Coordinates of C-alpha atoms and ligand atoms in Angstrom, one line a residue:
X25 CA 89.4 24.8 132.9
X26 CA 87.9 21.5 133.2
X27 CA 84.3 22.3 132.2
X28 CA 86.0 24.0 128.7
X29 CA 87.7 20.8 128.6
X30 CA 85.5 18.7 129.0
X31 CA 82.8 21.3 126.6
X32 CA 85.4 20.8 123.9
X33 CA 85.9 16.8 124.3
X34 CA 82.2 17.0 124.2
X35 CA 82.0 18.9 121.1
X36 CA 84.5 16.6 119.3
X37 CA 82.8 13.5 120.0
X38 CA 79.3 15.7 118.4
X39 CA 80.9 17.0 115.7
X40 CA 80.7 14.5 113.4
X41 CA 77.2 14.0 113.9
X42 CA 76.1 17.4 114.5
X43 CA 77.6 18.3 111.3
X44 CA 75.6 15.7 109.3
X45 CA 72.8 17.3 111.3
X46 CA 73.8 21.2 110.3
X47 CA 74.5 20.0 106.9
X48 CA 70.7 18.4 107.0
X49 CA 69.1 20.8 108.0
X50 CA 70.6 23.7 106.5
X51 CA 70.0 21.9 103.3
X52 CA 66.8 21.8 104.3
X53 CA 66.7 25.7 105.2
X54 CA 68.0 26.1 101.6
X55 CA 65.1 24.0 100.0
X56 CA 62.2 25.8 102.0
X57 CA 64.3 29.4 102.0
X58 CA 65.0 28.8 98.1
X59 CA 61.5 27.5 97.7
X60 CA 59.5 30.7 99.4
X61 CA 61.9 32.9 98.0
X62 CA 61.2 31.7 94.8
X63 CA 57.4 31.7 95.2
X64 CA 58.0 35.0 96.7
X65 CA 59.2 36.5 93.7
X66 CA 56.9 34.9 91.6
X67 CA 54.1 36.0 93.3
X68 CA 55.3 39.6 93.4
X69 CA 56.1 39.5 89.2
X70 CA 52.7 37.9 89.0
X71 CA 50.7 41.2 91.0
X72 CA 53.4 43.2 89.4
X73 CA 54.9 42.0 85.9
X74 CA 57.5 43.8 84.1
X75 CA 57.5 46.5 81.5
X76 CA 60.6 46.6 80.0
X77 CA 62.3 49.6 78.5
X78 CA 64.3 47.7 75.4
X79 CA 64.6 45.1 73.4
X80 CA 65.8 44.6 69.6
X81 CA 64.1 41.8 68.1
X82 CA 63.0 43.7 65.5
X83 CA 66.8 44.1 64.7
X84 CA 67.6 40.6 65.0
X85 CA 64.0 39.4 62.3
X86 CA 65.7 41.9 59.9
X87 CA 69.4 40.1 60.1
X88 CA 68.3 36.5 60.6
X89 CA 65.1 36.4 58.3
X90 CA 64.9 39.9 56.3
X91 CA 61.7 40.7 58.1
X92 CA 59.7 37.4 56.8
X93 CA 57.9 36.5 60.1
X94 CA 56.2 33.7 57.9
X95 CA 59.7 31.7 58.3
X96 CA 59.5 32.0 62.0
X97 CA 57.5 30.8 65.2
X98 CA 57.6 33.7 67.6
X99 CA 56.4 31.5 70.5
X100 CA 59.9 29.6 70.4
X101 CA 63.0 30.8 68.8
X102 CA 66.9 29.9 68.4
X103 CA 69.6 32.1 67.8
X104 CA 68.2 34.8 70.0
X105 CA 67.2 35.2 73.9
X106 CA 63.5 36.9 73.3
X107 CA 60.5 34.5 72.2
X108 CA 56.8 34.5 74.0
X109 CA 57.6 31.6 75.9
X110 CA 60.8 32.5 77.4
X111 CA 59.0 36.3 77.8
X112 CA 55.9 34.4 79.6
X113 CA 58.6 32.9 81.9
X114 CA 59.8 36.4 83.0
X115 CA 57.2 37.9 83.4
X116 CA 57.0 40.7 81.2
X117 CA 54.0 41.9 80.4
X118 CA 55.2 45.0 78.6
X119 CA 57.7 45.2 76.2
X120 CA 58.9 48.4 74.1
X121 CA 60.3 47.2 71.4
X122 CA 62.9 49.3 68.9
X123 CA 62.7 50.1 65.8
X124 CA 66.1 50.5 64.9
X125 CA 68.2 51.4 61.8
X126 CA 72.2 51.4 61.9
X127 CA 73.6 55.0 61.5
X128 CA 74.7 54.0 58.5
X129 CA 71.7 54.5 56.8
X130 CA 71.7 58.4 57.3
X131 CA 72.0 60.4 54.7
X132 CA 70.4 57.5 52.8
X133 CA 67.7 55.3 53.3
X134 CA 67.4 56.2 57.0
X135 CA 63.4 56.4 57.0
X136 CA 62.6 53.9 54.6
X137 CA 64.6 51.3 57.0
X138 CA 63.0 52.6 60.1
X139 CA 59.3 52.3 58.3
X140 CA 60.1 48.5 57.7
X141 CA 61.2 47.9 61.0
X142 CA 58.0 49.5 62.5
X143 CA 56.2 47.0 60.1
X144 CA 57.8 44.1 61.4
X145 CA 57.0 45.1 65.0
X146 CA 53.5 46.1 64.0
X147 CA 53.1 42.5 62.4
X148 CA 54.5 40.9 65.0
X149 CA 52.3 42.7 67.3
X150 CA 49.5 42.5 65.4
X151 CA 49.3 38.5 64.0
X152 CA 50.3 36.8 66.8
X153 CA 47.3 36.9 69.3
X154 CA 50.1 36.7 71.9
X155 CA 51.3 40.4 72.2
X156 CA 48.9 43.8 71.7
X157 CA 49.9 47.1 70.0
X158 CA 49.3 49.7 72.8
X159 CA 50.0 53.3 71.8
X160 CA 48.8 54.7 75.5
X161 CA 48.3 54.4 79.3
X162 CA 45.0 53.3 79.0
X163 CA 45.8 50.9 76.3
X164 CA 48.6 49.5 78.3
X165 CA 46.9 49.1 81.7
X166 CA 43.8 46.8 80.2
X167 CA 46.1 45.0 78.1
X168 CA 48.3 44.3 81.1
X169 CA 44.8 43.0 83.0
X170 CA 44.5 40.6 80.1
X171 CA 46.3 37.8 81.5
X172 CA 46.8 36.6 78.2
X173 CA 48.6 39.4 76.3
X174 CA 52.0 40.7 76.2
X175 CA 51.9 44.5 75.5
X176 CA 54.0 45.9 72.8
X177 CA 55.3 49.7 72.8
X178 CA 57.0 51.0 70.0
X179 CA 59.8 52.9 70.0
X180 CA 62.4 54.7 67.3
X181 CA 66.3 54.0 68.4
X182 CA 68.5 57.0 67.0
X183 CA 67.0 60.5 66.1
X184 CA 68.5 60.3 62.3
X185 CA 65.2 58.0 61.6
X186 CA 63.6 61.2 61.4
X187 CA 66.2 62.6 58.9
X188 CA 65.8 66.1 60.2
X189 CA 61.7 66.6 59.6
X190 CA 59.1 66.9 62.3
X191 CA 56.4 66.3 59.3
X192 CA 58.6 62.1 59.5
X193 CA 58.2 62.4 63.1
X194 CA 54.6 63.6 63.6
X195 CA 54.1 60.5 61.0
X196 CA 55.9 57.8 62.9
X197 CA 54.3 59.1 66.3
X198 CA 50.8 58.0 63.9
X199 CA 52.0 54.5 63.3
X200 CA 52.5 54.1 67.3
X201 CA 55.5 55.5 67.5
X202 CA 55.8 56.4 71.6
X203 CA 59.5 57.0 72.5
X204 CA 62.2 58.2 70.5
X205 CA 66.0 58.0 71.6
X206 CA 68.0 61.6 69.8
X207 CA 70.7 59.7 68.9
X208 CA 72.3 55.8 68.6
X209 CA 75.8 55.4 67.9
X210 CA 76.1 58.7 65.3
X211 CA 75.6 62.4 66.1
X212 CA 72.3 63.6 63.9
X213 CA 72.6 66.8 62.2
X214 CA 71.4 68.4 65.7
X215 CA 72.5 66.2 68.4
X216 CA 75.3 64.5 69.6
X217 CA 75.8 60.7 70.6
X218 CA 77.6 59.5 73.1
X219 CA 79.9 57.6 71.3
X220 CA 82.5 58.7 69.0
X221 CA 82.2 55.5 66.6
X222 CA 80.9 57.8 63.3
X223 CA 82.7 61.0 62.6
X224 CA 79.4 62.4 60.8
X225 CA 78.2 65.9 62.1
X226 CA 81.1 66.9 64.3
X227 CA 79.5 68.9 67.1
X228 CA 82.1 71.8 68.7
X229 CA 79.7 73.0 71.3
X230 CA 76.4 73.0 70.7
X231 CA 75.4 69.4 71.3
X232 CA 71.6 70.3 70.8
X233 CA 70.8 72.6 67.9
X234 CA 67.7 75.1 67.9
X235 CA 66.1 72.4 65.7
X236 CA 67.2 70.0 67.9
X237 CA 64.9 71.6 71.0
X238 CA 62.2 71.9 68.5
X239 CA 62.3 68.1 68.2
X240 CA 62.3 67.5 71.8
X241 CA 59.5 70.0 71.9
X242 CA 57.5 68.3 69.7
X243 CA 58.0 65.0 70.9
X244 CA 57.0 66.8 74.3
X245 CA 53.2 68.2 72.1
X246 CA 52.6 64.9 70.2
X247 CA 52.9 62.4 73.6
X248 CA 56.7 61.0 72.9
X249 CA 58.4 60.2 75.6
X250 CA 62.1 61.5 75.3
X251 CA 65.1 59.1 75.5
X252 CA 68.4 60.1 76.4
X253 CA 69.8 56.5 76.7
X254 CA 73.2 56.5 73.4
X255 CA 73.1 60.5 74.0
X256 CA 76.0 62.7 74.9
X257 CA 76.1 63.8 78.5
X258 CA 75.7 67.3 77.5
X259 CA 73.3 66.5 75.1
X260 CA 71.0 64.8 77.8
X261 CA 72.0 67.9 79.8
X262 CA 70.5 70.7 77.7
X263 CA 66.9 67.7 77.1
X264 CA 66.4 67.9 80.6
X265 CA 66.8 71.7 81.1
X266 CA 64.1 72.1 78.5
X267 CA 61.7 69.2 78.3
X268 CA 58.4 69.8 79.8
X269 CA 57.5 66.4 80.2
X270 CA 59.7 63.0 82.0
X271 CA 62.4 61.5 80.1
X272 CA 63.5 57.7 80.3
X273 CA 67.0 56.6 79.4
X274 CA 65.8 53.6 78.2
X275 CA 68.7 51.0 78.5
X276 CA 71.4 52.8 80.6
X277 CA 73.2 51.8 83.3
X278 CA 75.4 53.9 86.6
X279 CA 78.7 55.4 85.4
X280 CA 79.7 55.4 89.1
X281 CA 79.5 51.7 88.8
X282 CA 81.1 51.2 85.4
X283 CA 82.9 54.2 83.6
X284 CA 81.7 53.4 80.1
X285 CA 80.8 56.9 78.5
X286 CA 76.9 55.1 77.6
X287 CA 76.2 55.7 81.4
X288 CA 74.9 57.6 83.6
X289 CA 77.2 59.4 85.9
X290 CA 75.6 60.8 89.1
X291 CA 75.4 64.4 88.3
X292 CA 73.0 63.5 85.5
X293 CA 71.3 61.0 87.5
X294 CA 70.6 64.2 89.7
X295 CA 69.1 66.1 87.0
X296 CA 66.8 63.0 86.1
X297 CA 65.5 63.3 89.1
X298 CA 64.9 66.9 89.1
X299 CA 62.6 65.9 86.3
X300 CA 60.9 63.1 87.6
X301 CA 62.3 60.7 84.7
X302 CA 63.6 56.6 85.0
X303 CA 66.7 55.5 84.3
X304 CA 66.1 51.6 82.9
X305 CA 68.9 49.8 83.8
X306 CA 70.6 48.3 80.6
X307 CA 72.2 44.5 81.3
X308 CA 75.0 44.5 78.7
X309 CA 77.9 43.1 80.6
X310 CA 80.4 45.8 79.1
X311 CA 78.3 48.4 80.8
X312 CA 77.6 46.4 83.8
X313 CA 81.0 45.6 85.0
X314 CA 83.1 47.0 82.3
X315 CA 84.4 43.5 81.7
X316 CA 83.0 40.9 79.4
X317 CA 82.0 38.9 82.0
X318 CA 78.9 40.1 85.2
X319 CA 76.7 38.2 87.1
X320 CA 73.8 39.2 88.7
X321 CA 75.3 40.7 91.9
X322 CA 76.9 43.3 89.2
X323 CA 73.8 44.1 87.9
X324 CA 72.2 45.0 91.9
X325 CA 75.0 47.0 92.1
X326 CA 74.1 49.9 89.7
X327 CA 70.2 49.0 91.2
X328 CA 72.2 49.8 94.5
X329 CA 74.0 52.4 93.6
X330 CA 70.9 55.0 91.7
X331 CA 68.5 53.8 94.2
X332 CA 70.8 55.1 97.2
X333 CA 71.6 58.4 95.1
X334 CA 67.9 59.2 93.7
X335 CA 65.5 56.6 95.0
X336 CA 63.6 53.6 93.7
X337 CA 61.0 55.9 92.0
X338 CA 63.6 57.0 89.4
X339 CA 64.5 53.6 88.6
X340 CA 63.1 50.9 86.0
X341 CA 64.8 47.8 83.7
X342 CA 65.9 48.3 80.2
X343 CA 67.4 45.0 79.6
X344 CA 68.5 45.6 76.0
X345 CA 68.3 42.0 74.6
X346 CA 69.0 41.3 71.5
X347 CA 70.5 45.1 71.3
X348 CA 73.6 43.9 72.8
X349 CA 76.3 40.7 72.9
X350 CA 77.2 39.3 75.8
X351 CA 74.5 39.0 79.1
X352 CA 75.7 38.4 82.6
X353 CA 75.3 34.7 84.5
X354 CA 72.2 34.3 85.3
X355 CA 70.7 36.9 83.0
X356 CA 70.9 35.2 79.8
X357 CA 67.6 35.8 78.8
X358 CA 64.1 37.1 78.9
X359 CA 63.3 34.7 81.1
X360 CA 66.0 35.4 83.6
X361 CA 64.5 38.8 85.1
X362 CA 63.4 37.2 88.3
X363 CA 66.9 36.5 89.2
X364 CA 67.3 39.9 89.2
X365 CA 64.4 40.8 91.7
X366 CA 65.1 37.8 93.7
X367 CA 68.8 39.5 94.4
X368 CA 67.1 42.4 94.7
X369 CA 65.0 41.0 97.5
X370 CA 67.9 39.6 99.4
X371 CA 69.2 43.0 99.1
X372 CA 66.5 44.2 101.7
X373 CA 64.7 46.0 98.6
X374 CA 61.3 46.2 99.3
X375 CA 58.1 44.8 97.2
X376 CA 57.3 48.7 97.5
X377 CA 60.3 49.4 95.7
X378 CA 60.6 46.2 93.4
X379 CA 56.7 47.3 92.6
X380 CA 57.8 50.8 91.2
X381 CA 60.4 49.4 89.7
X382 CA 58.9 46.5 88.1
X383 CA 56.5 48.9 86.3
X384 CA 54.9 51.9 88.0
X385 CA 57.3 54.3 87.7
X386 CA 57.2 53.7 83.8
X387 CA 53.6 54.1 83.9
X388 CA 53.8 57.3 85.6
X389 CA 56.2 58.6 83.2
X390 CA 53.9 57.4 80.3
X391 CA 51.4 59.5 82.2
X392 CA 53.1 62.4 82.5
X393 CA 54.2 62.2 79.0
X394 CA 50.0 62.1 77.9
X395 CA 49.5 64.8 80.3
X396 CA 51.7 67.5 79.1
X397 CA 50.8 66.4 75.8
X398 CA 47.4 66.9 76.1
X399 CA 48.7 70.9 77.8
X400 CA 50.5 71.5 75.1
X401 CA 48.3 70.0 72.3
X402 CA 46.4 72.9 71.1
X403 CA 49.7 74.8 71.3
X404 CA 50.3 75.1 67.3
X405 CA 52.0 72.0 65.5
X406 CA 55.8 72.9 65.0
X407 CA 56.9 74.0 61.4
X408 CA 60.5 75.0 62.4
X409 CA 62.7 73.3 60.0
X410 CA 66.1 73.0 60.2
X411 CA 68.8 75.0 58.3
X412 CA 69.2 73.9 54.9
X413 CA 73.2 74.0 54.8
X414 CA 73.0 71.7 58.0
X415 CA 71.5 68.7 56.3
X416 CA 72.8 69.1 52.9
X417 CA 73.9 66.0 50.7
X418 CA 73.1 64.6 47.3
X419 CA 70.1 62.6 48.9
X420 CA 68.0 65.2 49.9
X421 CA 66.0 66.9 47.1
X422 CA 65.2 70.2 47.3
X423 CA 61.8 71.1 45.4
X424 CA 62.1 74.1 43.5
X425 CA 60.3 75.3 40.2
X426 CA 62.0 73.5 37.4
X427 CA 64.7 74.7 35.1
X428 CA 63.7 76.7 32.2
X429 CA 64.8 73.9 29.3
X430 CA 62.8 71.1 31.7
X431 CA 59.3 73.3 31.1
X432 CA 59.9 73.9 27.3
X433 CA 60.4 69.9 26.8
X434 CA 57.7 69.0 29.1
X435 CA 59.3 66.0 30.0
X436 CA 58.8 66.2 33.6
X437 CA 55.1 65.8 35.0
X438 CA 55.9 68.7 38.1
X439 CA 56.7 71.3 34.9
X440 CA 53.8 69.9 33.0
X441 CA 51.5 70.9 35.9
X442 CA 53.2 74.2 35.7
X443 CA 52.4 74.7 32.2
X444 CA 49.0 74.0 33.2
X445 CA 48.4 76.6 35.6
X446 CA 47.1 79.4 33.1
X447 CA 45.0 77.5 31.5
X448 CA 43.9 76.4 35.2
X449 CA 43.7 80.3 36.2
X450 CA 41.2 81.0 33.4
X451 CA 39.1 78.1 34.2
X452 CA 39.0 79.2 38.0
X453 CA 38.3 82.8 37.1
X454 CA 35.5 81.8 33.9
X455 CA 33.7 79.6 37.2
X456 CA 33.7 82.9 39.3
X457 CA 32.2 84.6 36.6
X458 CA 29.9 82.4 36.0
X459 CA 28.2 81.5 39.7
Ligands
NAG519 C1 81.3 77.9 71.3 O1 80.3 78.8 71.8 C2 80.7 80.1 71.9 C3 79.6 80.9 72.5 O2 79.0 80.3 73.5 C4 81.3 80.7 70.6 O3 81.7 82.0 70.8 C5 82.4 79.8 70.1 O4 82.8 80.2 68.9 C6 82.0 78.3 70.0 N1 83.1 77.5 69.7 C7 83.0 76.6 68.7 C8 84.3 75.8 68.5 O5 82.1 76.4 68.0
NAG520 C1 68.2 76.2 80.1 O1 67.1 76.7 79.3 C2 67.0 78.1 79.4 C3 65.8 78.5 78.5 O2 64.7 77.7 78.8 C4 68.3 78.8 78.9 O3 68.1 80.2 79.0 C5 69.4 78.3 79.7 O4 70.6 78.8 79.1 C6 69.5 76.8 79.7 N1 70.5 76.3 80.5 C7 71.4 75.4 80.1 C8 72.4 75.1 81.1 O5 71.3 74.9 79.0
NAG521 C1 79.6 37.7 90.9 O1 81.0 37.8 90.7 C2 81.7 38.3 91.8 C3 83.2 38.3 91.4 O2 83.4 39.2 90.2 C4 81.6 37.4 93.0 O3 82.2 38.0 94.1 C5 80.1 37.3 93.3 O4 79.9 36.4 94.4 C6 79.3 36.8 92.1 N1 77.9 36.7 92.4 C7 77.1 35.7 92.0 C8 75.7 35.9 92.4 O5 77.5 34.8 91.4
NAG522 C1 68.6 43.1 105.5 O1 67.9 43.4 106.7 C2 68.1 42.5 107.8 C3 67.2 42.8 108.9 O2 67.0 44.2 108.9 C4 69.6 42.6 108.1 O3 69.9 41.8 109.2 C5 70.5 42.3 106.9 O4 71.8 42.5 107.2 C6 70.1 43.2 105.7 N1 70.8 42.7 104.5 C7 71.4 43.5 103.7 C8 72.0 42.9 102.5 O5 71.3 44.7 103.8
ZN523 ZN1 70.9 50.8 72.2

């Protein structure tokens, strides 16, 4: 009794003091601990930088300065949260950057669109001695060495970029194209979206057409990596019972953790797995905590969550900057990513994990990708095209031999070279003769 006594006399009279001394030196704790933990992350983004699954500048040069990069100074911009600097400062050394073109554009001027926003991201890639064009593993493992170059990957956001041809496809895959998402926002003629924003192309229950394996078939021969992020559930479904090769969702987040329909719910996560692919988690707050308001802790939550259902080798980030409004606290730009990874860290993830996550398990996706590719490339290039009452509307010309009255007036060049071809016949046949 009396000892407790006099032990809590004896702690009043300290408490003041031991207080100020707690206070001290936990402060101090803080420093150091916030100081190596800091230094702790920055030395593991430093051996292991970031490749990042998504990001829409490319969008945001076309709406804020119509593509003219002379206007702007990449290193440092404005209105939006991607520059080199603020990338530097995040340490990304990989960035795939979208070519995107609103759904809107299909059925019109779809492929035009998505040509000059692959021109804007191969200028930007290309003039500023800052960032490297890689179109392959090999590519993008010495330009990540370079200590002085930020990689760029291309990528095509919504399948109707394609407008329905593997000929447009095999083409884009030519100017660097390396991933594709099916779909964005709108269904295509042969897959269905996730979203029910566009009423184009209805799909009852086939949410990926014969053509539509063909695409993901081809994609699989050329060395495209698939992405399901914007898909329909189903859609991804039937992708991932057919692809040969890994599939990213490139900016997606858990639907366990927020039931927005642009997750992934866990069933699906299962079947990524199954296939080896990465789900790159998107940081949009409306998908992150369904509010418009996260902070970082909402984000490690859907890290959490997928790494306790499929592992940290299914895992990568996606942040989607640019692509989308509002960012969580402390995310609020590309600078921010080592927030993530130092919450991460607290979390008891370890640099193991943070490693794959960071970048390896892209890379062996990418690999994969090039390996099946390279299986499959002397399998014959794909001429299946896709039902001509599916894609039908006044844009799309259909060649056929002109009209009778067009060839008598000659007014059109394609019947003049019709005319022609007698008189080309008996040219041909007189050179036979001849040799
Ligand atoms: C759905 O598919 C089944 C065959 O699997 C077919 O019989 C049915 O007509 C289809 N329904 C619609 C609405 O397209
Ligand atoms: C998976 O693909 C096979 C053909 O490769 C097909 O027979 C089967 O119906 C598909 N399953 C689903 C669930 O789509
Ligand atoms: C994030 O917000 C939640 C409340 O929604 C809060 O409990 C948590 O402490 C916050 N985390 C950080 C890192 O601010
Ligand atoms: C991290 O691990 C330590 C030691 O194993 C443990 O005490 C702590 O509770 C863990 N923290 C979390 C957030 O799991
Ligand atoms: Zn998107």
């Amino acid at each position: 009794m009396s000892s407790r006594r006099i032990g809590s006399s004896t702690f009043s009279v300290l408490l003041p003091g031991s207080t100020r001394c707690l206070l001290l030196l936990s402060g101090l704790c803080h420093v150091i601990s916030g100081g190596t933990d800091r230094d702790r992350v920055h030395d593991l983004m430093s051996r292991y930088p970031l490749i990042d699954g998504h990001n829409d500048l490319a969008l945001k040069l076309r709406i804020h300065h119509n593509n003219r990069l002379s206007q702007v100074d990449l290193h440092k911009l404005n209105k939006v949260t991607t520059d080199v600097s603020r990338l530097r400062s995040g340490h990304v050394k990989a960035q795939m950057f979208a070519a995107y073109v609103l759904c809107g554009s299909q059925q019109k001027d779809a492929v035009r669109l998505t040509l000059e926003q692959i021109d804007v991201v191969r200028r930007m890639c290309t003039e500023y001695q800052d960032f490297e064009l890689v179109t392959s593993v090999q590519g993008l493992r010495s330009s990540m060495m370079n200590k002085d170059k930020i990689a760029c990957l291309l990528s095509i956001e919504g399948g109707h970029s394609i407008d329905s041809s593997l000929p447009t496809l095999r083409m884009f895959y030519q100017l660097g194209v390396r991933s594709m998402t099916l779909t964005h926002n709108c269904n295509t003629p042969w897959a269905e979206s996730s979203s029910d924003l566009y009423a184009v192309f209805q799909r009852k229950n086939e949410s990926l057409t014969h053509f539509g394996k063909a695409v993901v078939q081809e994609m699989n021969r050329l060395g495209i990596i698939v992405d399901l992020s914007h898909t329909s559930w189903e859609t991804a479904f039937s992708v991932l019972n057919i692809s040969r090769a890994p599939v990213i969702f490139s900016h997606s987040s858990s639907y366990s953790i927020c039931e927005h329909t642009r997750n992934v719910p866990d069933w699906l996560l299962r079947e990524l797995k199954k296939n080896q692919g990465i789900i790159m988690v998107n940081f949009y707050s409306k998908f992150i905590s369904c509010q418009k308001e996260a902070n970082v802790s909402h984000v490690a939550d859907h890290f959490d969550h997928i790494r306790e259902l499929i592992g940290a080798e299914s895992i990568g980030i996606g942040g989607d900057y640019e692509g989308a409004q509002t960012f969580p606290h402390g995310l609020e730009d590309v600078s921010k990513y080592p927030a993530l990874i130092q919450e991460l860290l607290w979390r008891n993830w370890t640099e193991d994990e943070l490693a794959d996550v960071l970048q390896r398990n892209f890379i062996r996706v990418f690999e994969e990708v090039e390996r099946v590719s390279k299986e499959l490339g002397h399998t014959q290039t794909s001429e299946v095209e896709i039902p001509l009452k599916e894609v039908q509307n006044p844009c799309r010309l259909v060649l056929e031999p002109p009209k009778q009255r067009e060839v008598t007036t000659l007014k059109n060049p394609f019947s003049r070279a019709q005319s022609r071809k007698p008189v080309l016949l008996i040219l041909a046949v007189a050179l036979l003769v001849s040799t």
